[in-house]
Short mmCIF file of C-alpha atoms in Angstrom, two decimals:
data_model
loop_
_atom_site.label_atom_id
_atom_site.label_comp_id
_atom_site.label_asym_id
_atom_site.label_seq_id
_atom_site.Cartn_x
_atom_site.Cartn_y
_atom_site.Cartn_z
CA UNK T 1 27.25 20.98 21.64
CA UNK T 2 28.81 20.16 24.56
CA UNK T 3 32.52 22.30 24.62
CA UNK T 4 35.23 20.62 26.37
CA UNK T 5 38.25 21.72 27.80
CA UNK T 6 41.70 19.46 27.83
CA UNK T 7 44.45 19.22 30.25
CA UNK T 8 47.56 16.99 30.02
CA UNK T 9 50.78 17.60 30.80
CA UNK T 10 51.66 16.17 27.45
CA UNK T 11 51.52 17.69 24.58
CA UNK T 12 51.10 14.63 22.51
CA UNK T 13 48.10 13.53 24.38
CA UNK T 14 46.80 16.68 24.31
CA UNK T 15 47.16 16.53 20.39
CA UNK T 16 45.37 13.30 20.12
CA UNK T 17 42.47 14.16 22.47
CA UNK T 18 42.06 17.43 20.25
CA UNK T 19 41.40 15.78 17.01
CA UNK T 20 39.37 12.83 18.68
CA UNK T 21 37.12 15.55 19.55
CA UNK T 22 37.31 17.39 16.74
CA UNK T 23 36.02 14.72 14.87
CA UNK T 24 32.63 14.53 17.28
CA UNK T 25 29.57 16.56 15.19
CA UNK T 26 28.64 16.68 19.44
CA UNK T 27 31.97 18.14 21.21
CA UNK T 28 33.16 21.08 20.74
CA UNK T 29 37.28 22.13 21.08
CA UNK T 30 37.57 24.85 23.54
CA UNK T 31 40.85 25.11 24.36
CA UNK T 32 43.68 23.09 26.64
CA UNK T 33 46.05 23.65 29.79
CA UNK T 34 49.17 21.84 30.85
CA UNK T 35 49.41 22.18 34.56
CA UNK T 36 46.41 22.33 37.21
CA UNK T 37 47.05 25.87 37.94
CA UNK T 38 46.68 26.84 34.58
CA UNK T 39 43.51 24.79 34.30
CA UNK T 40 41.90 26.91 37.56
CA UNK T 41 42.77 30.27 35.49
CA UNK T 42 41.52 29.18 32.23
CA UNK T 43 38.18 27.80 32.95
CA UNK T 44 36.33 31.31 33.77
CA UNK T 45 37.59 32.27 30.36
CA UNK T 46 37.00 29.28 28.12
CA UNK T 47 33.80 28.46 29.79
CA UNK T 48 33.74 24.49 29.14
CA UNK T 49 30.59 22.20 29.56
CA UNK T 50 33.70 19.64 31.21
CA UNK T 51 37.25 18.93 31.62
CA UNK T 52 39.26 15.78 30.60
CA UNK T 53 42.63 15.52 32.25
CA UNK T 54 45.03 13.34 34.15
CA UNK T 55 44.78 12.29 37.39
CA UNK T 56 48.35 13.00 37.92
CA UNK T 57 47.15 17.26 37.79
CA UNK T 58 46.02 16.89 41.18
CA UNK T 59 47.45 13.39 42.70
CA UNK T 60 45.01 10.60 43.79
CA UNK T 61 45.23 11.22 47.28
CA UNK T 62 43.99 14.73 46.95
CA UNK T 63 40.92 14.50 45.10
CA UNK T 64 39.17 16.81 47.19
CA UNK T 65 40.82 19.68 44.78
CA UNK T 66 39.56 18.57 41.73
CA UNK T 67 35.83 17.88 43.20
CA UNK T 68 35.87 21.25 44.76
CA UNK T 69 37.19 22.97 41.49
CA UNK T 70 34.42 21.31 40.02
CA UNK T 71 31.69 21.99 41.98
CA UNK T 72 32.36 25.85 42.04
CA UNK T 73 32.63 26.16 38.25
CA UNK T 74 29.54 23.73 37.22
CA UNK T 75 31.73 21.29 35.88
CA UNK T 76 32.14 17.91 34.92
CA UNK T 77 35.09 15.91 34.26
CA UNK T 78 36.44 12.92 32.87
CA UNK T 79 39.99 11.71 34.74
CA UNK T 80 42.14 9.26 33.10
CA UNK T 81 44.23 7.01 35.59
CA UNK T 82 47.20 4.43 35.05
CA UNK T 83 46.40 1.25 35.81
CA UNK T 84 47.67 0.46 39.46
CA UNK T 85 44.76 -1.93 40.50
CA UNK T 86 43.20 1.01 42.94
CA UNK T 87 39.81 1.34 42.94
CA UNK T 88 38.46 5.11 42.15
CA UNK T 89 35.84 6.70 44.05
CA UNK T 90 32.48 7.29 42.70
CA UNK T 91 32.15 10.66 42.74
CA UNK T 92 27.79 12.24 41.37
CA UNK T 93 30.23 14.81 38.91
CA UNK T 94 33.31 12.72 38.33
CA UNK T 95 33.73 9.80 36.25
CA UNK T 96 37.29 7.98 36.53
CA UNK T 97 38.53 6.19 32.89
CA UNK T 98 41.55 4.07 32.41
CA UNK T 99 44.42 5.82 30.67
CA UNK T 100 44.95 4.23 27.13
CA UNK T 101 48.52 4.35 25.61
CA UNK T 102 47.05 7.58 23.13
CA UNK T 103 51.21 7.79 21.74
CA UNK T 104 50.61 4.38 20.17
CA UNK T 105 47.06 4.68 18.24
CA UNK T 106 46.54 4.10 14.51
CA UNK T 107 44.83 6.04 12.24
CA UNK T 108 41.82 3.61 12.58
CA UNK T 109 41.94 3.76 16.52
CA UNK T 110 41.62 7.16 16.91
CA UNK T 111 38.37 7.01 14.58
CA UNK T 112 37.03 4.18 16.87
CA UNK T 113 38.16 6.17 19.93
CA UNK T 114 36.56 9.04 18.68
CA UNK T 115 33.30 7.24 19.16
CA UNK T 116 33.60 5.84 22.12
CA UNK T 117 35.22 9.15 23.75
CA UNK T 118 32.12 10.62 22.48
CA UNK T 119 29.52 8.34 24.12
CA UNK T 120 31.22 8.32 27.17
CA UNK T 121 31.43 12.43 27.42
CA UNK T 122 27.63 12.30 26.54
CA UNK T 123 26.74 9.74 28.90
CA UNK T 124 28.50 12.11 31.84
CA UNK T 125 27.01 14.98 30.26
CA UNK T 126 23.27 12.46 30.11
CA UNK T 127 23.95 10.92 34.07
CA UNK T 128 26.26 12.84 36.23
CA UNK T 129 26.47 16.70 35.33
CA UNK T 130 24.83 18.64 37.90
CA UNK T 131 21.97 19.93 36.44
CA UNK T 132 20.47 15.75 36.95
CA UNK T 133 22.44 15.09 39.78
CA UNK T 134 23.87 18.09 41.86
CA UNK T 135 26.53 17.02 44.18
CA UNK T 136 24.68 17.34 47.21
CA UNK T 137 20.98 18.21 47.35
CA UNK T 138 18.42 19.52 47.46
CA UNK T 139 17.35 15.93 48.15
CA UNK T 140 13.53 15.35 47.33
CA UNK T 141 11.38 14.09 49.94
CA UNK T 142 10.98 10.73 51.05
CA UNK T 143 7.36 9.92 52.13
CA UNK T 144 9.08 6.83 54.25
CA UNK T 145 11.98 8.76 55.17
CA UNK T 146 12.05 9.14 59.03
CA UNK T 147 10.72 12.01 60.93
CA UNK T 148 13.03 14.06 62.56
CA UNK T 149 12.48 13.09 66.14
CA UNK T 150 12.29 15.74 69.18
CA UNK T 151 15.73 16.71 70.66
CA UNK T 152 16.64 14.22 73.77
CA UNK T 153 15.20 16.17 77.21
CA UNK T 154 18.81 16.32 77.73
CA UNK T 155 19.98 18.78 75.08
CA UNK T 156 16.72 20.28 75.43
CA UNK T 157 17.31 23.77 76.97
CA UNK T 158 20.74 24.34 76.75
CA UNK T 159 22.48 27.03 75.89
CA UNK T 160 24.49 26.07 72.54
CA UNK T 161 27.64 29.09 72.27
CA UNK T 162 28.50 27.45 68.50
CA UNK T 163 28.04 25.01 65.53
CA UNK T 164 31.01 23.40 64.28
CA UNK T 165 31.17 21.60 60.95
CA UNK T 166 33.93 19.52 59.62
CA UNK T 167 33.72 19.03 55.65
CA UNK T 168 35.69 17.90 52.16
CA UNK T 169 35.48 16.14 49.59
CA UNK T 170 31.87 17.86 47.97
CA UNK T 171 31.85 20.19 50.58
CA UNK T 172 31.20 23.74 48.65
CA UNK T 173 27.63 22.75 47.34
CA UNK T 174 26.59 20.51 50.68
CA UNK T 175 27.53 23.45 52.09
CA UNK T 176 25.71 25.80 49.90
CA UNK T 177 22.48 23.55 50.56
CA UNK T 178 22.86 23.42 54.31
CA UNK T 179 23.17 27.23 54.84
CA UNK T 180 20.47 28.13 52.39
CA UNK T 181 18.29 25.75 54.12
CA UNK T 182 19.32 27.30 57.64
CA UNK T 183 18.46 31.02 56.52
CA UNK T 184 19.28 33.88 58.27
CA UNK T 185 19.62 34.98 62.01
CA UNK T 186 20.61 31.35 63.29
CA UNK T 187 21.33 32.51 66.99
CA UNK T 188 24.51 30.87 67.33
CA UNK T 189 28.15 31.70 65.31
CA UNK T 190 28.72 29.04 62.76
CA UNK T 191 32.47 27.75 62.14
CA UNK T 192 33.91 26.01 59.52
CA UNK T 193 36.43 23.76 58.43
CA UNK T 194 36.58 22.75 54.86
CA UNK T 195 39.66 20.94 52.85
CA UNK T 196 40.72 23.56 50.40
CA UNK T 197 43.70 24.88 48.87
CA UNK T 198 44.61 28.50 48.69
CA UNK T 199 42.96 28.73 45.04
CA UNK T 200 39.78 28.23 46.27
CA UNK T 201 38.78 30.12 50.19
CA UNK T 202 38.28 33.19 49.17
CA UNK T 203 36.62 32.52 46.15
CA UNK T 204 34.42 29.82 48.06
CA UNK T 205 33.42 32.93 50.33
CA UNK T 206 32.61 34.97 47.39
CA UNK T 207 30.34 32.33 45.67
CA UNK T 208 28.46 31.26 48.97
CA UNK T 209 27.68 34.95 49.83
CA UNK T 210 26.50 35.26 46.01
CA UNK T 211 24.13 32.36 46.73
CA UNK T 212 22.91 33.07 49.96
CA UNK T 213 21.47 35.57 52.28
CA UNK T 214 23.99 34.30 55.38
CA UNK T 215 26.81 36.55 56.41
CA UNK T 216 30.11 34.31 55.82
CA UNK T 217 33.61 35.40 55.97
CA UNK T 218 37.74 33.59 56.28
CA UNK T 219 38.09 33.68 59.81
CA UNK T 220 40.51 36.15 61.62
CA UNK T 221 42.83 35.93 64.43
CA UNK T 222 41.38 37.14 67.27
CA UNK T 223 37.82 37.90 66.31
CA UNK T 224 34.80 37.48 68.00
CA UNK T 225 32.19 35.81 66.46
CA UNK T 226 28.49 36.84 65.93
CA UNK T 227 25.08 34.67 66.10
CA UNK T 228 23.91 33.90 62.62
CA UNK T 229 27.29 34.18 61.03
CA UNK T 230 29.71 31.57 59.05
CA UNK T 231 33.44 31.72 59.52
CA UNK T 232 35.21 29.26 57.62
CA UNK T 233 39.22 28.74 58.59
CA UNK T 234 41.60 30.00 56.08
CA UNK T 235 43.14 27.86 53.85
CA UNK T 236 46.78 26.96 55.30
CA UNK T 237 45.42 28.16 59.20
CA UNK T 238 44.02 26.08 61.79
CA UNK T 239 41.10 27.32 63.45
CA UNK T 240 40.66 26.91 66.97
CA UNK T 241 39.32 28.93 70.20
CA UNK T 242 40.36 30.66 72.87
CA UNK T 243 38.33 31.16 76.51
CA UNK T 244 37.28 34.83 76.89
CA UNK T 245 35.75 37.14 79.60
CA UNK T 246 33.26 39.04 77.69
CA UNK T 247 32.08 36.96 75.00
CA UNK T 248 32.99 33.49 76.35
CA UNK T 249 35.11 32.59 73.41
CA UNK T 250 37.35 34.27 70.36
CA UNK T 251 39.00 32.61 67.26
CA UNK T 252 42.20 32.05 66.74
CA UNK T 253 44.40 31.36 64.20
CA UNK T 254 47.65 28.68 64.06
CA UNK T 255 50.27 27.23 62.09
CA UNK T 256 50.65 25.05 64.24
CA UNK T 257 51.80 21.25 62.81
CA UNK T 258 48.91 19.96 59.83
CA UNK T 259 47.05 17.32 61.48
CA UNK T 260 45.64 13.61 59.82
CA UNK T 261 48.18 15.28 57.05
CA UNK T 262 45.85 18.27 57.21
CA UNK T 263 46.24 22.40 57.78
CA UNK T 264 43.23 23.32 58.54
CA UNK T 265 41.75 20.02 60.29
CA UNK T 266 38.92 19.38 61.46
CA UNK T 267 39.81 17.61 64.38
CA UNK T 268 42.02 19.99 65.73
CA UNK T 269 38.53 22.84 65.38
CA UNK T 270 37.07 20.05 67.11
CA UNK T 271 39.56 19.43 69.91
CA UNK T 272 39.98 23.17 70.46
CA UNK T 273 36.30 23.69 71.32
CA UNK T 274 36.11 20.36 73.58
CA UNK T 275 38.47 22.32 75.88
CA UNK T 276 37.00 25.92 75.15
CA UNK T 277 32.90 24.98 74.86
CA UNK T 278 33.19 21.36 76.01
CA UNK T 279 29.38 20.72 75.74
CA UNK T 280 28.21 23.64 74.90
CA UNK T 281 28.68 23.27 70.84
CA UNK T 282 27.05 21.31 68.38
CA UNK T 283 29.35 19.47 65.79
CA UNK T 284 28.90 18.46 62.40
CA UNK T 285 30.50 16.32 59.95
CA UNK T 286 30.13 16.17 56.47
CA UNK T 287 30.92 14.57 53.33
CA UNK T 288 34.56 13.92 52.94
CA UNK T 289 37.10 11.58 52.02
CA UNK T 290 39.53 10.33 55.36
CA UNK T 291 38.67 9.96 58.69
CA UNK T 292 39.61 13.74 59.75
CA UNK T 293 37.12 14.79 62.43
CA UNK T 294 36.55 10.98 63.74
CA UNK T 295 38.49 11.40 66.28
CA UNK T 296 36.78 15.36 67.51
CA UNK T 297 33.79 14.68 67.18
CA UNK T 298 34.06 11.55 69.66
CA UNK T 299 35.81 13.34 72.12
CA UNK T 300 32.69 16.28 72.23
CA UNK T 301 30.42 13.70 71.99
CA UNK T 302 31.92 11.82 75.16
CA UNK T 303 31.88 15.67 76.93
CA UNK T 304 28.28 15.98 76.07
CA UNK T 305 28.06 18.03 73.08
CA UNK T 306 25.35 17.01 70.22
CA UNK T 307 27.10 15.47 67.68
CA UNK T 308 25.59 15.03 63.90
CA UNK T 309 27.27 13.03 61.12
CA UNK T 310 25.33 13.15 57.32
CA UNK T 311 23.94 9.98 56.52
CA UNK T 312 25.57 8.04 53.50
CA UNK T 313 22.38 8.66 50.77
CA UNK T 314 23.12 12.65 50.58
CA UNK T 315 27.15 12.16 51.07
CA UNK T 316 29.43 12.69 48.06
CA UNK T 317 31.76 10.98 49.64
CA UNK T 318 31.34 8.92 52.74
CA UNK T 319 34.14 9.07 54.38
CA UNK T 320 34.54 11.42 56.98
CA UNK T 321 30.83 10.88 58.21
CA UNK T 322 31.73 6.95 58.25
CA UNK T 323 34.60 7.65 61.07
CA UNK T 324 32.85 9.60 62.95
CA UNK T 325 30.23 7.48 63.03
CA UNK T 326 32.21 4.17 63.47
CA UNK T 327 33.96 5.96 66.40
CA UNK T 328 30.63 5.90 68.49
CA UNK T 329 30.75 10.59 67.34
CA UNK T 330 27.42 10.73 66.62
CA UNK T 331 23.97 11.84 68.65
CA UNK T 332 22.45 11.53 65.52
CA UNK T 333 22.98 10.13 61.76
CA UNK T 334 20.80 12.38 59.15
CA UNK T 335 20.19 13.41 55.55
CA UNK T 336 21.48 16.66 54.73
CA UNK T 337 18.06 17.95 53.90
CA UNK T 338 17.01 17.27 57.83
CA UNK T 339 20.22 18.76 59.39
CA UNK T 340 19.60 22.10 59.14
CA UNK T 341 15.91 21.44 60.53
CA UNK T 342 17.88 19.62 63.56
CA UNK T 343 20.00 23.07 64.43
CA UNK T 344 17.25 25.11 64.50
CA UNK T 345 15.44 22.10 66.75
CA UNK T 346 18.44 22.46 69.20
CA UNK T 347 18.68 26.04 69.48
CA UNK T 348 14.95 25.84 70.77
CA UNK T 349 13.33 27.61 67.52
CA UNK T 350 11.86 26.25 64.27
CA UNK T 351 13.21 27.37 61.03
CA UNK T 352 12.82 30.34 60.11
#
């Protein structure tokens, strides 16, 4: 029985949906919500298999918040959209559906709506939940998938001070792969800048250190970093870096203006350690939707910093990895399941 949870902002549809899944011997009622916020707070209680709501909860051009939500609470989700000739995303948990005019069904339509609503809840239950197809990785093997290669005699040698990685859209379990995969007592600080709302960064740092062995903590304004740590910027804050006589470097913390639309942004991480590290960082960019970090991860590039963007197989989205890419920001294109392989390669150690 697969229990679904429903979330309009009209209590009509909401009606309808209820009693075409009530009907179902294979769905199971669990309860409803009529704002996005109240959807985040009930889902821990209600425990659904998957969501069906309107796209309107979160707004089309901020995806990122529902795929996130998703991720972190093992769900799936079926979005209805109005018509507008866009074309939706495919997203591995995600399946879009256009909006049908529910106020206006007969008593016959909602019994052949039943049945289809059923099918199509199975078949995203059948094809995209995570347990068949997690978000991002682990990625099985390719017996013709490319070796990693040896790092270029010019990276080889020097002396990294930091990893940054730009990330969204299907950024908590990529993320949750890479740093798994990396393990503890990487030698250089790890920082982070993923898309999120204020919901979701602490709770993000709660689930990743339940799932991994890797320190990881919200940045903080005027902290120094340590090797083999993660510090993700706070939601709302721009993260960027300041030049310091002991340690080299510190954090900082802004509110300074959002940037590509965006507070934090990755390009302005990026920026700030072209003038702080210059070469001396590696950069990373993930899956996302956008082009934030395009522009970054060119300009470290051009400085001489090793640049990797994810390859488009292991991306949720390929967005963000596309710019870079496009921009001439990459060293390197890889899978996911190489990258972390290709830090430890850089640092001068194999994975421990």
């Amino acid at each position: 029985m697969i229990q679904v949870l429903i979330a309009d902002a009209s209590s009509v549809v909401r009606s309808i949906l209820k009693e075409l899944i009530q009907k179902s011997q294979k769905l199971s009622y669990v309860g409803e919500s009529t704002s996005f916020d109240e959807l985040k707070s009930s889902a821990d209680p209600l425990k659904p298999d998957m969501i069906i709501l309107d796209e309107s909860f979160f707004g089309r051009d901020r995806i990122n918040l529902l795929v996130d939500f998703c991720e972190l609470k093992k769900l799936a989700a079926l979005v209805y959209y109005k018509p507008d000739g866009i074309r939706r995303p495919y997203i591995k948990n995600i399946q879009f559906l256009e909006k049908p005019e529910f106020i206006n069904f007969s008593s016959e339509k909602i019994l052949e709506y039943a049945d289809f609503l059923e099918q199509k809840i199975l078949e995203i239950k059948r094809d995209i939940l995570f347990e068949k197809h997690p978000v991002a990785g682990p990625f099985p093997t390719n017996p013709n998938q490319t070796q990693l290669k040896k790092v270029s005699s010019d990276f080889a040698g020097r002396k990294f001070q930091a990893v940054m990685i730009g990330v969204s859209t299907g950024g908590p379990s990529t993320l949750l792969e890479l740093i798994k995969s990396l393990g503890q007592n990487y030698p250089l600080p790890i920082f982070i800048t993923q898309h999120i709302d204020s919901f979701y960064d602490k709770n993000l740092i709660t689930w990743l250190n339940t799932e991994t062995s890797v320190p990881i903590h919200l940045a903080e304004n005027n902290a120094r970093a340590l090797p083999g740590h993660v510090y993700f910027a706070p939601s709302d804050m721009h993260l960027v870096f300041c030049h310091d006589d002991i340690d080299g470097f510190h954090m900082l913390l802004n509110h300074d203006a959002p940037v590509n639309f965006l507070r934090p942004a990755v390009d302005k991480m990026f920026e700030s350690a072209a003038s702080v590290l210059a070469e001396n960082c590696i950069a990373v960019v993930l899956t996302g939707m956008g082009a934030d970090g395009a522009k970054g991860c060119r300009l470290l590039k051009d400085l001489g910093a090793y640049t990797i963007t994810q390859d488009e197989a292991s991306c949720v989205i390929y967005g963000m990895p596309k710019a870079a890419f496009e921009a001439g920001g990459a060293c390197e294109v890889l899978p996911l399941n190489q990258i972390a392989d290709r830090l430890w390669s850089l640092v001068g150690k194999a994975r421990v």
